[in-house]
């Protein structure tokens, strides 16, 4: 008999928030309507979904930082609570990532 691995079921509000955030973070121009939609979806998340989303955002920040993009400040401006939880999640990632890598962006001459 083969044991099956239970599937990780993501809630509908989580999937919606992740889809909206992904489009917002990867898009060039941001419509105000898009930001308001995201802000309306975030409170519908339960504590576990908020934690998952913060970790997902932290990994996105790391990946973007490697490409020279800086997402953490955008997340902080969108929602200060998610910005703080994403910063906390960055500190808990299994790799050593200083907040300065994903937060500070200095343009060279």
Short mmCIF file of N, CA and C in Angstrom, two decimals:
data_model
loop_
_atom_site.label_atom_id
_atom_site.label_comp_id
_atom_site.label_asym_id
_atom_site.label_seq_id
_atom_site.Cartn_x
_atom_site.Cartn_y
_atom_site.Cartn_z
N UNK A 1 0.83 -1.18 0.00
CA UNK A 1 0.00 0.00 0.00
C UNK A 1 0.88 1.25 0.00
N UNK A 2 0.53 2.15 -0.82
CA UNK A 2 1.31 3.38 -0.97
C UNK A 2 0.62 4.52 -0.24
N UNK A 3 1.35 5.20 0.61
CA UNK A 3 0.78 6.34 1.32
C UNK A 3 0.75 7.54 0.38
N UNK A 4 -0.33 8.25 0.41
CA UNK A 4 -0.44 9.44 -0.44
C UNK A 4 -0.11 10.67 0.37
N UNK A 5 0.45 11.62 -0.30
CA UNK A 5 0.79 12.88 0.34
C UNK A 5 -0.42 13.79 0.21
N UNK A 6 -0.90 14.33 1.33
CA UNK A 6 -2.07 15.21 1.23
C UNK A 6 -1.72 16.48 0.45
N UNK A 7 -2.64 16.91 -0.36
CA UNK A 7 -2.44 18.13 -1.14
C UNK A 7 -2.59 19.35 -0.24
N UNK A 8 -1.79 20.33 -0.52
CA UNK A 8 -1.91 21.57 0.22
C UNK A 8 -3.00 22.41 -0.46
N UNK A 9 -4.07 22.57 0.23
CA UNK A 9 -5.19 23.33 -0.33
C UNK A 9 -5.05 24.79 0.08
N UNK A 10 -4.95 25.64 -0.90
CA UNK A 10 -4.87 27.06 -0.64
C UNK A 10 -6.26 27.65 -0.74
N UNK A 11 -6.57 28.54 0.18
CA UNK A 11 -7.91 29.12 0.20
C UNK A 11 -8.11 30.04 -1.00
N UNK A 12 -9.36 30.26 -1.33
CA UNK A 12 -9.70 31.14 -2.44
C UNK A 12 -9.21 32.57 -2.19
N UNK A 13 -9.39 33.13 -0.97
CA UNK A 13 -8.87 34.49 -0.73
C UNK A 13 -7.34 34.57 -0.89
N UNK A 14 -6.63 33.52 -0.48
CA UNK A 14 -5.18 33.50 -0.63
C UNK A 14 -4.80 33.50 -2.11
N UNK A 15 -5.42 32.61 -2.87
CA UNK A 15 -5.12 32.53 -4.30
C UNK A 15 -5.41 33.86 -5.00
N UNK A 16 -6.52 34.49 -4.62
CA UNK A 16 -6.87 35.77 -5.23
C UNK A 16 -5.84 36.85 -4.87
N UNK A 17 -5.47 36.91 -3.59
CA UNK A 17 -4.48 37.90 -3.14
C UNK A 17 -3.14 37.66 -3.82
N UNK A 18 -2.74 36.41 -3.94
CA UNK A 18 -1.46 36.09 -4.58
C UNK A 18 -1.48 36.48 -6.06
N UNK A 19 -2.57 36.19 -6.74
CA UNK A 19 -2.70 36.53 -8.15
C UNK A 19 -2.65 38.06 -8.35
N UNK A 20 -3.40 38.79 -7.51
CA UNK A 20 -3.43 40.25 -7.63
C UNK A 20 -2.07 40.87 -7.30
N UNK A 21 -1.44 40.38 -6.23
CA UNK A 21 -0.13 40.91 -5.85
C UNK A 21 0.92 40.61 -6.91
N UNK A 22 0.87 39.44 -7.47
CA UNK A 22 1.82 39.08 -8.51
C UNK A 22 1.69 40.01 -9.72
N UNK A 23 0.47 40.25 -10.15
CA UNK A 23 0.24 41.14 -11.29
C UNK A 23 0.68 42.56 -10.96
N UNK A 24 0.41 42.99 -9.73
CA UNK A 24 0.78 44.35 -9.31
C UNK A 24 2.30 44.52 -9.23
N UNK A 25 2.98 43.54 -8.64
CA UNK A 25 4.42 43.65 -8.45
C UNK A 25 5.20 43.50 -9.76
N UNK A 26 4.66 42.71 -10.67
CA UNK A 26 5.37 42.47 -11.93
C UNK A 26 4.96 43.46 -13.02
N UNK A 27 3.85 44.15 -12.82
CA UNK A 27 3.39 45.09 -13.83
C UNK A 27 4.18 46.38 -13.83
N UNK A 28 4.14 47.05 -14.94
CA UNK A 28 4.86 48.32 -15.06
C UNK A 28 4.08 49.44 -14.40
N UNK A 29 2.96 49.81 -14.98
CA UNK A 29 2.12 50.87 -14.43
C UNK A 29 1.10 50.26 -13.48
N UNK A 30 0.77 51.00 -12.47
CA UNK A 30 -0.20 50.53 -11.48
C UNK A 30 -1.41 51.44 -11.50
N UNK A 31 -2.55 50.85 -11.70
CA UNK A 31 -3.79 51.61 -11.64
C UNK A 31 -4.23 51.70 -10.18
N UNK A 32 -4.78 52.82 -9.81
CA UNK A 32 -5.27 52.98 -8.44
C UNK A 32 -6.29 51.91 -8.10
N UNK A 33 -7.09 51.57 -9.08
CA UNK A 33 -8.13 50.55 -8.88
C UNK A 33 -7.49 49.22 -8.47
N UNK A 34 -6.34 48.90 -9.07
CA UNK A 34 -5.63 47.67 -8.75
C UNK A 34 -5.18 47.67 -7.29
N UNK A 35 -4.65 48.78 -6.82
CA UNK A 35 -4.21 48.88 -5.43
C UNK A 35 -5.39 48.77 -4.48
N UNK A 36 -6.48 49.44 -4.79
CA UNK A 36 -7.66 49.36 -3.93
C UNK A 36 -8.21 47.94 -3.87
N UNK A 37 -8.17 47.24 -5.00
CA UNK A 37 -8.64 45.85 -5.03
C UNK A 37 -7.78 44.98 -4.12
N UNK A 38 -6.48 45.16 -4.20
CA UNK A 38 -5.57 44.37 -3.35
C UNK A 38 -5.83 44.69 -1.88
N UNK A 39 -5.95 45.97 -1.56
CA UNK A 39 -6.20 46.36 -0.16
C UNK A 39 -7.52 45.82 0.36
N UNK A 40 -8.48 45.62 -0.51
CA UNK A 40 -9.78 45.07 -0.09
C UNK A 40 -9.71 43.57 0.14
N UNK A 41 -8.80 42.89 -0.56
CA UNK A 41 -8.69 41.43 -0.44
C UNK A 41 -7.89 41.02 0.79
N UNK A 42 -6.88 41.78 1.15
CA UNK A 42 -5.98 41.39 2.24
C UNK A 42 -6.68 41.12 3.58
N UNK A 43 -7.65 41.93 4.00
CA UNK A 43 -8.30 41.65 5.28
C UNK A 43 -9.11 40.34 5.31
N UNK A 44 -9.43 39.79 4.14
CA UNK A 44 -10.20 38.54 4.09
C UNK A 44 -9.34 37.32 4.41
N UNK A 45 -8.03 37.50 4.50
CA UNK A 45 -7.13 36.37 4.77
C UNK A 45 -7.12 36.02 6.25
N UNK A 46 -7.06 34.72 6.54
CA UNK A 46 -6.93 34.32 7.93
C UNK A 46 -5.44 34.37 8.31
N UNK A 47 -5.13 34.09 9.56
CA UNK A 47 -3.76 34.23 10.06
C UNK A 47 -2.78 33.33 9.30
N UNK A 48 -3.18 32.10 9.02
CA UNK A 48 -2.30 31.17 8.30
C UNK A 48 -2.03 31.67 6.88
N UNK A 49 -3.06 32.17 6.21
CA UNK A 49 -2.88 32.70 4.86
C UNK A 49 -2.01 33.95 4.86
N UNK A 50 -2.16 34.80 5.86
CA UNK A 50 -1.32 36.00 5.95
C UNK A 50 0.15 35.60 6.13
N UNK A 51 0.39 34.58 6.94
CA UNK A 51 1.76 34.11 7.15
C UNK A 51 2.33 33.54 5.85
N UNK A 52 1.55 32.70 5.16
CA UNK A 52 1.99 32.13 3.88
C UNK A 52 2.28 33.22 2.86
N UNK A 53 1.40 34.20 2.80
CA UNK A 53 1.57 35.28 1.83
C UNK A 53 2.81 36.11 2.15
N UNK A 54 3.08 36.35 3.42
CA UNK A 54 4.28 37.09 3.82
C UNK A 54 5.54 36.34 3.42
N UNK A 55 5.55 35.03 3.62
CA UNK A 55 6.72 34.23 3.22
C UNK A 55 6.89 34.23 1.70
N UNK A 56 5.78 34.13 0.99
CA UNK A 56 5.83 34.17 -0.48
C UNK A 56 6.38 35.51 -0.93
N UNK A 57 5.90 36.60 -0.33
CA UNK A 57 6.39 37.93 -0.67
C UNK A 57 7.88 38.07 -0.34
N UNK A 58 8.31 37.47 0.76
CA UNK A 58 9.73 37.53 1.14
C UNK A 58 10.59 36.86 0.06
N UNK A 59 10.17 35.70 -0.42
CA UNK A 59 10.92 35.03 -1.48
C UNK A 59 10.90 35.86 -2.76
N UNK A 60 9.78 36.51 -3.05
CA UNK A 60 9.73 37.39 -4.22
C UNK A 60 10.72 38.54 -4.07
N UNK A 61 10.83 39.09 -2.87
CA UNK A 61 11.77 40.18 -2.62
C UNK A 61 13.20 39.72 -2.85
N UNK A 62 13.53 38.51 -2.42
CA UNK A 62 14.87 37.97 -2.62
C UNK A 62 15.15 37.80 -4.10
N UNK A 63 14.21 37.21 -4.82
CA UNK A 63 14.39 37.00 -6.26
C UNK A 63 14.51 38.33 -7.00
N UNK A 64 13.68 39.29 -6.63
CA UNK A 64 13.73 40.60 -7.28
C UNK A 64 15.03 41.32 -6.95
N UNK A 65 15.49 41.19 -5.71
CA UNK A 65 16.76 41.82 -5.31
C UNK A 65 17.92 41.29 -6.13
N UNK A 66 17.88 40.01 -6.47
CA UNK A 66 18.94 39.43 -7.29
C UNK A 66 18.92 40.01 -8.71
N UNK A 67 17.76 40.48 -9.14
CA UNK A 67 17.62 41.10 -10.47
C UNK A 67 17.82 42.62 -10.41
N UNK A 68 18.06 43.14 -9.22
CA UNK A 68 18.24 44.58 -9.08
C UNK A 68 16.94 45.34 -8.92
N UNK A 69 15.86 44.64 -8.59
CA UNK A 69 14.58 45.29 -8.35
C UNK A 69 14.33 45.32 -6.85
N UNK A 70 13.53 46.28 -6.41
CA UNK A 70 13.35 46.49 -4.98
C UNK A 70 11.86 46.52 -4.66
N UNK A 71 11.35 45.41 -4.13
CA UNK A 71 9.91 45.27 -3.91
C UNK A 71 9.45 45.60 -2.50
N UNK A 72 10.32 45.47 -1.51
CA UNK A 72 9.88 45.59 -0.12
C UNK A 72 9.25 46.95 0.16
N UNK A 73 9.83 48.01 -0.35
CA UNK A 73 9.25 49.34 -0.09
C UNK A 73 7.88 49.48 -0.73
N UNK A 74 7.67 48.89 -1.90
CA UNK A 74 6.35 48.92 -2.54
C UNK A 74 5.33 48.18 -1.68
N UNK A 75 5.74 47.05 -1.13
CA UNK A 75 4.85 46.27 -0.27
C UNK A 75 4.53 47.06 0.99
N UNK A 76 5.54 47.72 1.56
CA UNK A 76 5.33 48.53 2.76
C UNK A 76 4.36 49.69 2.49
N UNK A 77 4.46 50.30 1.32
CA UNK A 77 3.55 51.40 0.99
C UNK A 77 2.13 50.89 0.73
N UNK A 78 2.02 49.70 0.14
CA UNK A 78 0.71 49.11 -0.11
C UNK A 78 -0.01 48.83 1.19
N UNK A 79 0.68 48.15 2.11
CA UNK A 79 0.09 47.76 3.39
C UNK A 79 1.22 47.67 4.41
N UNK A 80 1.28 48.60 5.35
CA UNK A 80 2.38 48.58 6.33
C UNK A 80 2.46 47.28 7.14
N UNK A 81 1.34 46.68 7.46
CA UNK A 81 1.37 45.42 8.22
C UNK A 81 1.99 44.30 7.40
N UNK A 82 1.64 44.21 6.12
CA UNK A 82 2.25 43.19 5.27
C UNK A 82 3.71 43.52 5.00
N UNK A 83 4.05 44.79 4.93
CA UNK A 83 5.46 45.16 4.79
C UNK A 83 6.27 44.68 5.98
N UNK A 84 5.74 44.89 7.18
CA UNK A 84 6.43 44.46 8.39
C UNK A 84 6.51 42.94 8.48
N UNK A 85 5.43 42.26 8.14
CA UNK A 85 5.45 40.79 8.22
C UNK A 85 6.35 40.20 7.13
N UNK A 86 6.44 40.87 5.99
CA UNK A 86 7.36 40.41 4.94
C UNK A 86 8.80 40.61 5.38
N UNK A 87 9.09 41.74 6.01
CA UNK A 87 10.44 41.98 6.53
C UNK A 87 10.80 40.94 7.60
N UNK A 88 9.84 40.61 8.45
CA UNK A 88 10.08 39.58 9.47
C UNK A 88 10.30 38.22 8.81
N UNK A 89 9.54 37.93 7.77
CA UNK A 89 9.69 36.66 7.06
C UNK A 89 11.06 36.57 6.38
N UNK A 90 11.56 37.70 5.89
CA UNK A 90 12.90 37.71 5.28
C UNK A 90 13.95 37.25 6.28
N UNK A 91 13.79 37.66 7.53
CA UNK A 91 14.76 37.29 8.56
C UNK A 91 14.68 35.81 8.92
N UNK A 92 13.58 35.16 8.59
CA UNK A 92 13.39 33.76 8.94
C UNK A 92 13.63 32.80 7.78
N UNK A 93 14.00 33.33 6.62
CA UNK A 93 14.27 32.46 5.48
C UNK A 93 15.50 31.60 5.76
N UNK A 94 15.56 30.42 5.16
CA UNK A 94 16.69 29.53 5.44
C UNK A 94 18.00 29.94 4.79
N UNK A 95 18.02 31.11 4.18
CA UNK A 95 19.26 31.64 3.62
C UNK A 95 19.57 32.93 4.34
N UNK A 96 20.81 33.33 4.30
CA UNK A 96 21.16 34.58 4.97
C UNK A 96 20.94 35.75 4.02
N UNK A 97 19.86 36.46 4.26
CA UNK A 97 19.53 37.63 3.45
C UNK A 97 19.37 38.80 4.38
N UNK A 98 20.23 39.76 4.25
CA UNK A 98 20.08 40.96 5.05
C UNK A 98 18.99 41.83 4.46
N UNK A 99 18.28 42.54 5.31
CA UNK A 99 17.24 43.43 4.82
C UNK A 99 17.82 44.49 3.89
N UNK A 100 19.08 44.83 4.07
CA UNK A 100 19.68 45.84 3.20
C UNK A 100 19.73 45.38 1.75
N UNK A 101 19.81 44.09 1.52
CA UNK A 101 19.87 43.57 0.16
C UNK A 101 18.57 43.83 -0.58
N UNK A 102 17.45 43.72 0.12
CA UNK A 102 16.16 43.88 -0.54
C UNK A 102 15.53 45.24 -0.27
N UNK A 103 16.06 46.00 0.64
CA UNK A 103 15.44 47.27 1.00
C UNK A 103 16.18 48.47 0.39
N UNK A 104 17.49 48.47 0.46
CA UNK A 104 18.25 49.63 0.03
C UNK A 104 18.62 49.53 -1.44
N UNK A 105 18.29 50.56 -2.14
CA UNK A 105 18.61 50.60 -3.57
C UNK A 105 19.31 51.91 -3.85
N UNK A 106 20.53 51.77 -4.28
CA UNK A 106 21.30 52.96 -4.62
C UNK A 106 21.61 52.90 -6.10
N UNK A 107 21.24 53.93 -6.78
CA UNK A 107 21.53 53.99 -8.21
C UNK A 107 22.93 54.52 -8.40
N UNK A 108 23.65 53.86 -9.27
CA UNK A 108 25.00 54.32 -9.54
C UNK A 108 24.97 55.39 -10.61
N UNK A 109 26.04 56.12 -10.70
CA UNK A 109 26.12 57.21 -11.67
C UNK A 109 26.25 56.72 -13.08
#
